[in-house]
Coordinates of C-alpha atoms in Angstrom, one line a residue:
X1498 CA 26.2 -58.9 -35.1
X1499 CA 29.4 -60.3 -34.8
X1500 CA 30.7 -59.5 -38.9
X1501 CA 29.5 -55.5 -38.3
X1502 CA 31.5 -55.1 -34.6
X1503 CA 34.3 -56.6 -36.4
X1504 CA 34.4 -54.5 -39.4
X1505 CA 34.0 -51.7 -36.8
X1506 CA 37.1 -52.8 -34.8
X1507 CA 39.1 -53.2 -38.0
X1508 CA 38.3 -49.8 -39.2
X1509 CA 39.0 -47.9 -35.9
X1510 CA 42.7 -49.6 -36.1
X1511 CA 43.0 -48.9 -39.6
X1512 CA 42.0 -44.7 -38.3
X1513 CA 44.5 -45.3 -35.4
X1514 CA 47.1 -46.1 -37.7
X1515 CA 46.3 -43.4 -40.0
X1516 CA 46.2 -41.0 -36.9
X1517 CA 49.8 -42.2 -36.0
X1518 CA 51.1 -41.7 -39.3
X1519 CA 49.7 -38.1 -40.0
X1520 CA 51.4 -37.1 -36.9
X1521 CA 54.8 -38.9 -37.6
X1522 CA 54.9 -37.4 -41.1
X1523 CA 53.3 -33.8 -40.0
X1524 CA 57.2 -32.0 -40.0
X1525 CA 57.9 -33.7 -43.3
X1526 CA 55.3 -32.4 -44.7
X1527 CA 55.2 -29.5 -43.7
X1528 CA 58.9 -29.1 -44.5
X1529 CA 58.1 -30.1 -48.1
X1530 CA 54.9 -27.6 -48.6
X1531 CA 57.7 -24.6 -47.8
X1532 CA 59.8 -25.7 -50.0
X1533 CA 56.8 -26.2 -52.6
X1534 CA 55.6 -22.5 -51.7
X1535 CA 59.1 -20.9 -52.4
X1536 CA 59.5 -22.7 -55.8
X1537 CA 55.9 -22.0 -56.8
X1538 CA 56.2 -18.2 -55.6
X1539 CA 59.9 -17.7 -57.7
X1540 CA 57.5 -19.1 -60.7
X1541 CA 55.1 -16.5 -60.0
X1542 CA 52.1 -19.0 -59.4
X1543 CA 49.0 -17.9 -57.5
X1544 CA 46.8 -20.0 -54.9
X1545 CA 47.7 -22.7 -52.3
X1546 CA 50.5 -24.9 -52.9
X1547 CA 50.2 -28.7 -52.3
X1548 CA 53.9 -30.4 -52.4
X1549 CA 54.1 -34.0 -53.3
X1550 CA 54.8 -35.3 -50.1
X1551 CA 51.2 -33.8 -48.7
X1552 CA 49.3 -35.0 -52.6
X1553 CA 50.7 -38.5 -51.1
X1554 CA 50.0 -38.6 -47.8
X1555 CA 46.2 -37.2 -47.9
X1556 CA 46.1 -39.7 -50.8
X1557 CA 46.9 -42.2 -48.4
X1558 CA 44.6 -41.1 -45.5
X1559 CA 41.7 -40.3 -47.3
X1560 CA 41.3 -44.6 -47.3
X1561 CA 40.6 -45.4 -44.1
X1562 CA 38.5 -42.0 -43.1
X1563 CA 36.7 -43.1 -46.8
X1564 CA 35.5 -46.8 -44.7
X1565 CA 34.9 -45.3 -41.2
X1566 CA 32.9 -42.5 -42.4
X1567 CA 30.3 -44.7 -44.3
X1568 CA 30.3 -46.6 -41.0
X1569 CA 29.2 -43.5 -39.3
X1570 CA 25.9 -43.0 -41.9
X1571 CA 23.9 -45.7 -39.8
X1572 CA 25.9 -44.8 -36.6
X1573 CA 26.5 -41.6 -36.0
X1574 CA 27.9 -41.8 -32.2
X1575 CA 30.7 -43.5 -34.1
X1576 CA 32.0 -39.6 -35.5
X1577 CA 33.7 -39.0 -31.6
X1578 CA 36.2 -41.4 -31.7
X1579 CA 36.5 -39.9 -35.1
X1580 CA 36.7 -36.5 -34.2
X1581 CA 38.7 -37.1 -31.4
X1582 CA 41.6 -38.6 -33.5
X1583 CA 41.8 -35.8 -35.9
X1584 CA 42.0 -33.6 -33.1
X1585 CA 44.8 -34.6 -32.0
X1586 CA 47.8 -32.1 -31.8
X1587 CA 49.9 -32.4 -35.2
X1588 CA 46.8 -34.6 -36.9
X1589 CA 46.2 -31.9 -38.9
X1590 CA 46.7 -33.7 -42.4
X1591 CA 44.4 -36.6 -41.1
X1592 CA 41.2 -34.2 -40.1
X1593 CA 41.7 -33.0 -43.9
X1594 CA 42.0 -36.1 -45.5
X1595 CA 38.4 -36.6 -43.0
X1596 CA 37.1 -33.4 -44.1
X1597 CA 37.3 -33.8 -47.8
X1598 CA 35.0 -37.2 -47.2
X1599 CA 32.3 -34.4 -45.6
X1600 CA 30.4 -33.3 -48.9
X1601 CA 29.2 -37.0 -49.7
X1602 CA 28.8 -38.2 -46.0
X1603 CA 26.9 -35.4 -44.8
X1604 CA 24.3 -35.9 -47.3
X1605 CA 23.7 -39.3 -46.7
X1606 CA 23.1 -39.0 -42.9
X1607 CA 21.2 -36.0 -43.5
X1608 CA 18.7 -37.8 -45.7
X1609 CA 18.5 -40.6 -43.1
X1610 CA 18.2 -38.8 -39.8
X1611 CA 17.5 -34.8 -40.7
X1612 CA 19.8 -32.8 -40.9
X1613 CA 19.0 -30.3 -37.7
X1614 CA 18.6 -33.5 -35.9
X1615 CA 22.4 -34.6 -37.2
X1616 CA 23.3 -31.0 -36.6
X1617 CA 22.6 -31.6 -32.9
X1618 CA 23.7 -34.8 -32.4
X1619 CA 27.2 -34.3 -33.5
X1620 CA 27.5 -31.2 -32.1
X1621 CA 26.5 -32.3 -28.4
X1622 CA 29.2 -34.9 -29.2
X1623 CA 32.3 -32.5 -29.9
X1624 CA 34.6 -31.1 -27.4
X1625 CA 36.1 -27.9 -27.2
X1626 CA 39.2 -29.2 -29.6
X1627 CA 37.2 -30.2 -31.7
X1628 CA 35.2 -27.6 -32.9
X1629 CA 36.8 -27.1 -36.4
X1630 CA 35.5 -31.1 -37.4
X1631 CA 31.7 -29.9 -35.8
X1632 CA 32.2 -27.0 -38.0
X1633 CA 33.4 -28.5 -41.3
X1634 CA 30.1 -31.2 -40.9
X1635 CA 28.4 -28.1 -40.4
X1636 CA 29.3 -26.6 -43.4
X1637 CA 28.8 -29.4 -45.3
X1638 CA 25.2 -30.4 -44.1
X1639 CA 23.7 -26.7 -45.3
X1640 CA 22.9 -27.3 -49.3
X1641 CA 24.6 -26.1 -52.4
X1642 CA 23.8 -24.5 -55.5
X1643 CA 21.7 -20.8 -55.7
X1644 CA 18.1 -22.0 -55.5
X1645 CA 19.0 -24.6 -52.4
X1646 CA 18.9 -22.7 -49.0
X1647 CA 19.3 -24.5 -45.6
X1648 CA 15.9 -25.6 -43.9
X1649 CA 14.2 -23.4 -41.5
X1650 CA 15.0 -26.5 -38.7
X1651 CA 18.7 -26.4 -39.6
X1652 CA 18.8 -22.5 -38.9
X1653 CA 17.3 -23.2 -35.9
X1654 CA 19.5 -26.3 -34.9
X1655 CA 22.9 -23.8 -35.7
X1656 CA 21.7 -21.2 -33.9
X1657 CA 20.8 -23.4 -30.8
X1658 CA 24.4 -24.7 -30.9
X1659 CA 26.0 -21.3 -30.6
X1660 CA 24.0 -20.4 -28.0
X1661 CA 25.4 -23.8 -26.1
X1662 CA 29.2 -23.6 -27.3
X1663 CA 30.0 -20.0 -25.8
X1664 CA 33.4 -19.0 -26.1
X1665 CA 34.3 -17.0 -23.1
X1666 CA 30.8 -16.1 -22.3
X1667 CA 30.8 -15.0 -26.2
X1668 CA 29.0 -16.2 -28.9
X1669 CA 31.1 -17.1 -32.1
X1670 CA 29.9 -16.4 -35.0
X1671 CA 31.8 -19.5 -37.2
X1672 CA 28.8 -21.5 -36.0
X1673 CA 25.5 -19.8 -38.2
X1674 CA 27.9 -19.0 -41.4
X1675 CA 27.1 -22.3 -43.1
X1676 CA 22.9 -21.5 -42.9
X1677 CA 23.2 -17.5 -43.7
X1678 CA 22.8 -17.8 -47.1
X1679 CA 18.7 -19.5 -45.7
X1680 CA 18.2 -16.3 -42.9
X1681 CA 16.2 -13.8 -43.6
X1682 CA 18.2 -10.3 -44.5
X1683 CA 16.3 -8.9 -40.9
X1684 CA 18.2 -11.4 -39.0
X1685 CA 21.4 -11.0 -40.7
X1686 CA 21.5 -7.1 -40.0
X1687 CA 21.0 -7.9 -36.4
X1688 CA 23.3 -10.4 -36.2
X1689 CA 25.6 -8.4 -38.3
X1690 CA 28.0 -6.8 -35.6
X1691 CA 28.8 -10.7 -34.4
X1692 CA 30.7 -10.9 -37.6
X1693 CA 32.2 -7.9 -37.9
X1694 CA 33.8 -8.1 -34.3
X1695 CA 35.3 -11.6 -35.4
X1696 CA 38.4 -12.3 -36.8
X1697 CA 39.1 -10.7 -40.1
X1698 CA 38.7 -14.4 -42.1
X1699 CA 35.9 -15.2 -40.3
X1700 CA 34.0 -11.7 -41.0
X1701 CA 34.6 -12.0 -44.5
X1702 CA 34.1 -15.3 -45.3
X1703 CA 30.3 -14.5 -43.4
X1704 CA 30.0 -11.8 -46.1
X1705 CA 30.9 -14.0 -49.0
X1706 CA 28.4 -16.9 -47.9
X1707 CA 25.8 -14.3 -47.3
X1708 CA 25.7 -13.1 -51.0
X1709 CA 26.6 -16.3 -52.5
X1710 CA 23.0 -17.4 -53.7
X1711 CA 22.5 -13.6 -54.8
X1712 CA 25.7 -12.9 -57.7
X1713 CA 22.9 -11.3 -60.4
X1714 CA 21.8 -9.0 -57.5
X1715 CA 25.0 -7.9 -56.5
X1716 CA 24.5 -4.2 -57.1
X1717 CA 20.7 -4.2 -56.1
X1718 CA 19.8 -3.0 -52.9
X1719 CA 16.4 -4.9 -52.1
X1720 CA 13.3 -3.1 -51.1
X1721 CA 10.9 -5.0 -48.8
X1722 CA 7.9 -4.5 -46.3
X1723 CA 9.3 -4.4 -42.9
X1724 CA 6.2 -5.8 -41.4
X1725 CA 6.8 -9.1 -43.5
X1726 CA 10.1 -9.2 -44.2
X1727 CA 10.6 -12.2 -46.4
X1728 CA 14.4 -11.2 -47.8
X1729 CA 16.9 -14.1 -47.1
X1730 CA 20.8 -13.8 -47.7
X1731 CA 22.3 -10.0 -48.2
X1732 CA 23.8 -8.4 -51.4
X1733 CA 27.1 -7.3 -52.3
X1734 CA 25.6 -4.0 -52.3
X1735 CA 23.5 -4.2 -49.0
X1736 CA 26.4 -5.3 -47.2
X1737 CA 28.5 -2.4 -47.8
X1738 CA 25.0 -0.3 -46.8
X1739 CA 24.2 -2.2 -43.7
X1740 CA 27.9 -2.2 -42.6
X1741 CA 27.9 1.6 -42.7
X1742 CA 24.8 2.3 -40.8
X1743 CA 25.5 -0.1 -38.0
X1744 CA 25.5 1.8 -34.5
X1745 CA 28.2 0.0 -33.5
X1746 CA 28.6 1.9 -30.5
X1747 CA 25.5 0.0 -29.3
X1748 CA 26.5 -2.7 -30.4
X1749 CA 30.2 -2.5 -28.3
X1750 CA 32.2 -2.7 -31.6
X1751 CA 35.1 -0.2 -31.0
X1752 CA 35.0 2.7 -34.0
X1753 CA 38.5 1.7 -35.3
X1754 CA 37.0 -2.2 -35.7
X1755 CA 33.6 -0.5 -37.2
X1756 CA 36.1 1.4 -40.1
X1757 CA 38.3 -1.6 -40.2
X1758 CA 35.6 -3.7 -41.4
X1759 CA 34.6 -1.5 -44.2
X1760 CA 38.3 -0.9 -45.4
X1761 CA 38.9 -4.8 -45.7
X1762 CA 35.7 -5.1 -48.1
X1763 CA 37.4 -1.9 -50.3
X1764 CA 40.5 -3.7 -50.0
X1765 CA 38.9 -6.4 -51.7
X1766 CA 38.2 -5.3 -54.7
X1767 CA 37.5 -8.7 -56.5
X1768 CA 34.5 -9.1 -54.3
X1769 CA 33.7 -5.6 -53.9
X1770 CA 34.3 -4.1 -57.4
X1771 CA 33.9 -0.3 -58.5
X1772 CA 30.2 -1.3 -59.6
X1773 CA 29.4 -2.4 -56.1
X1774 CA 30.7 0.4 -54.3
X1775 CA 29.0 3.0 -56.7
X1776 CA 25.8 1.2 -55.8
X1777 CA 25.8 1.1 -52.0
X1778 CA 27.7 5.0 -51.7
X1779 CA 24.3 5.9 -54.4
X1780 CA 22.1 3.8 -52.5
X1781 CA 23.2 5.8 -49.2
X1782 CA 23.4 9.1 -50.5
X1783 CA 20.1 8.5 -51.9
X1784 CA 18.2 7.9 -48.0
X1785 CA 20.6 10.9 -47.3
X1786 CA 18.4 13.5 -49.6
X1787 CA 15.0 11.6 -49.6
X1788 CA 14.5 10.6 -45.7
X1789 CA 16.7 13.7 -44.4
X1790 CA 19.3 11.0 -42.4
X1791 CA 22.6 11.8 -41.5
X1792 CA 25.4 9.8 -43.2
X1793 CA 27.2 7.1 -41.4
X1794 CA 30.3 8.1 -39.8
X1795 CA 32.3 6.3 -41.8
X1796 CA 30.7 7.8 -45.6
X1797 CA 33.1 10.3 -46.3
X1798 CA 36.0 8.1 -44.9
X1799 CA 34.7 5.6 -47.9
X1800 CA 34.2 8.2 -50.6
X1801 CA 38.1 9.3 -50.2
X1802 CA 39.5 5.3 -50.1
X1803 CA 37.9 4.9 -53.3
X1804 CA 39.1 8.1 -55.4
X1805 CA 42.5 6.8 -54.3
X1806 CA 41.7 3.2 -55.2
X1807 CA 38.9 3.5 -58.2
X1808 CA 40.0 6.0 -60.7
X1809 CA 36.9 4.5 -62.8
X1810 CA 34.7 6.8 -60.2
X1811 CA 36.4 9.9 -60.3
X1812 CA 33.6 11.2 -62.8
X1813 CA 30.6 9.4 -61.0
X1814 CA 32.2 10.8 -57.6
X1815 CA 32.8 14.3 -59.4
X1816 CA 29.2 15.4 -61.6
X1817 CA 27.2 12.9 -59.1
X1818 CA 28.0 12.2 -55.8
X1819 CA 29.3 15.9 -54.6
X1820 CA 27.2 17.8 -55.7
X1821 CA 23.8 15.7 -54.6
X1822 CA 26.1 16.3 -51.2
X1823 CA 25.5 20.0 -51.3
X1824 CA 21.7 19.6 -52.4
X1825 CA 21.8 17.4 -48.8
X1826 CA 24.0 20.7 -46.9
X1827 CA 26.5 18.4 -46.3
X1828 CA 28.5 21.1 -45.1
X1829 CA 26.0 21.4 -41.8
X1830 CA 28.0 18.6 -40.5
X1831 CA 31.6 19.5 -39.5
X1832 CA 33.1 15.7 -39.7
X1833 CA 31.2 15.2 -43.4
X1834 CA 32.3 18.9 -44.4
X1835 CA 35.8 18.1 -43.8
X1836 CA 35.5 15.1 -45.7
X1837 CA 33.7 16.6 -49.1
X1838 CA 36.4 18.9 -48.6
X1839 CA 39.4 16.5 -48.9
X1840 CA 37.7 14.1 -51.5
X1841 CA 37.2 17.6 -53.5
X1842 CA 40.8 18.5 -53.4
X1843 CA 41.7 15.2 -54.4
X1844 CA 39.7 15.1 -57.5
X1845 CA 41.0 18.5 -58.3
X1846 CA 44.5 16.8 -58.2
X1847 CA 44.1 14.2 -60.6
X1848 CA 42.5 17.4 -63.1
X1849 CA 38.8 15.8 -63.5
X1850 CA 36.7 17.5 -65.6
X1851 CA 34.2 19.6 -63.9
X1852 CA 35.4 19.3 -60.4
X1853 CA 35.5 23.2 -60.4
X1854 CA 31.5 22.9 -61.3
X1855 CA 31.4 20.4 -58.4
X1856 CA 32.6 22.7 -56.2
X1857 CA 31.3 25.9 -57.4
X1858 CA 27.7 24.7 -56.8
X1859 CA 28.7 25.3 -52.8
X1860 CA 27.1 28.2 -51.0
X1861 CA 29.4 31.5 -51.2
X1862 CA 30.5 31.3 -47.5
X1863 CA 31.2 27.4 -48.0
X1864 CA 33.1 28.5 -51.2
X1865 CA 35.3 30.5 -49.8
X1866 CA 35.9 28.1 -47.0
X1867 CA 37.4 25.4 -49.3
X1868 CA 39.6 27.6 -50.5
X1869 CA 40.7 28.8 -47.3
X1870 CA 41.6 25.9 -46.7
X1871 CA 42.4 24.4 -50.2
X1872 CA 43.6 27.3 -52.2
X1873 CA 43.5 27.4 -56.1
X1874 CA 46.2 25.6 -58.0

């Protein structure tokens, strides 16, 4: 009716005008979140910093997206003109102020038209430009909270719209994060190298999501039936096992990616704790002895970044880890020898108790090649 195309028009000009003045502010801005950022960082404080200026302006925005959003429940074809507003180069602040309206919005249109069916929709809509509004939505339509995983259809819908939104010929990855928390652990492992040959962020924001319904079974590696796998999400724990084992040369991920990966969970230790690492190197060692495997390439590589970052370990690493080592002849293995070898020396540094034990539980011949090598202190 003639009220409803009205209230449409008016809300379009009112996004327009927001549109015009996110971009006409965008330097200021900008200019005032540097100056924000060097103040907050001679006062020491962590996290993002929000100057004034941007506090006003998103307060300011956040209006009209508020109005032309909850026009867009009923009508979702109404989201491109949307989209392609806060799209525009230098609307930046405008397609946040949009974003934070998400949470709410994509609830509501879920519950009215489904949300793989949304999923589709919108994302049939979006341009190339557009992508990081389709992928904010996205996010937003998979549930909250640790019991709510996304529906089997959603999965589904996400995966379908990677498969049509190729990137060079390439899938991107961005596009299933929001629903991996609702795949099944099978899926994830064989999707698994998609992640880890994406951009840093990217990869380890997909790990984070993964475990984010699972923080009590952090350090838990999960046993299932392979014929039924019914697993969803991956561990803390599993990650760092899955990661390790992946034949990335089938995969096409070069080796120095395939370490990288595994050095930027160590590095982050907040995620990845001591705990978590002792768990997946026992976990690993543990297949090593029982099913007679060889260890990943990267094992040893692991074992030696965290003696230099975990001194909580040493003693695990030292009366544990080694010597179950020797029990599996790591020493048959020339890259793994050279490793225990190293991550010995180290430990015999730093004076742990019972390295010397450690190492003296070596065959003769491998004894005295350590010390050829390593001579006593």
């Amino acid at each position: 009716d003639n009220h409803s195309k009205m209230l449409l028009k008016a809300a379009l000009e009112e996004m327009k005008r927001a549109s015009a003045y996110a971009i006409g502010n965008y330097d200021k801005i900008i200019s005032a979140n540097k100056i924000a950022a060097k103040a907050a960082d001679q006062g020491k404080r962590q996290g993002p910093i929000q100057s004034e200026e941007e506090k006003k302006a998103l307060e300011k925005l956040k209006k009209p997206a508020v109005l032309y959003v909850a026009l867009c429940v009923r009508k979702p074809e109404l989201l491109k003109k949307l989209f392609t507003l806060c799209s525009q180069k230098r609307a930046d602040f405008l397609a946040r102020a949009t974003q934070d309206t998400f949470p709410r919005f994509a609830k509501s249109v879920a519950t009215l038209h489904g949300d793989a069916s949304i999923a589709l929709q919108v994302a049939a809509m979006t341009d190339s430009n557009e992508i990081s509004m389709l992928l904010a939505f996205l996010d937003n339509l998979a549930p909250t909270g640790e019991r709510a995983l996304p529906s089997e259809d959603l999965i589904k819908a996400c995966h379908q719209i990677q498969d049509t939104k190729l990137i060079n010929g390439e899938k991107d990855p961005r596009f299933i994060i929001p629903v991996v928390t609702g795949m099944k652990r099978v899926d994830l492992v064989a999707n698994l190298h998609q992640f880890v040959a994406a951009e840093d962020k990217i990869f380890m924001a997909a790990l984070v999501h993964m475990a984010s319904r699972l923080p009590r079974h952090a350090l838990v590696f999960r046993e299932e039936d392979e014929e039924n796998p019914i697993l969803n999400g991956m561990t803390l724990c599993e990650q760092l096992v899955y990661l390790h084992k992946m034949d990335f040369q089938a995969q096409g991920i070069p080796q120095k990616r395939y370490l990288d990966a595994i050095r930027l969970c160590l590095d982050d230790d907040q995620v990845f704790t001591d705990t978590v690492v002792q768990e997946a190197l026992n976990y690993i060692s543990g297949t090593f002895l029982a099913e007679e495997v060889n260890l990943p390439l990267a094992y040893m590589r692991t074992i030696i970044l965290t003696c230099s970052k975990h001194e909580s370990l040493h003693n695990w690493i030292c009366h544990v880890l080694l010597p179950r080592l020797i029990e599996g002849k790591v020493y048959t293995d020339r890259r793994q020898w050279e490793g225990w070898m190293r991550c010995a020396r180290m430990l015999e540094n730093t004076g742990v108790d019972g390295i010397y034990d450690a190492i003296n539980k070596l065959p003769p011949d491998q004894i005295q090649a350590y010390r050829t090598k390593y001579p006593q202190v």
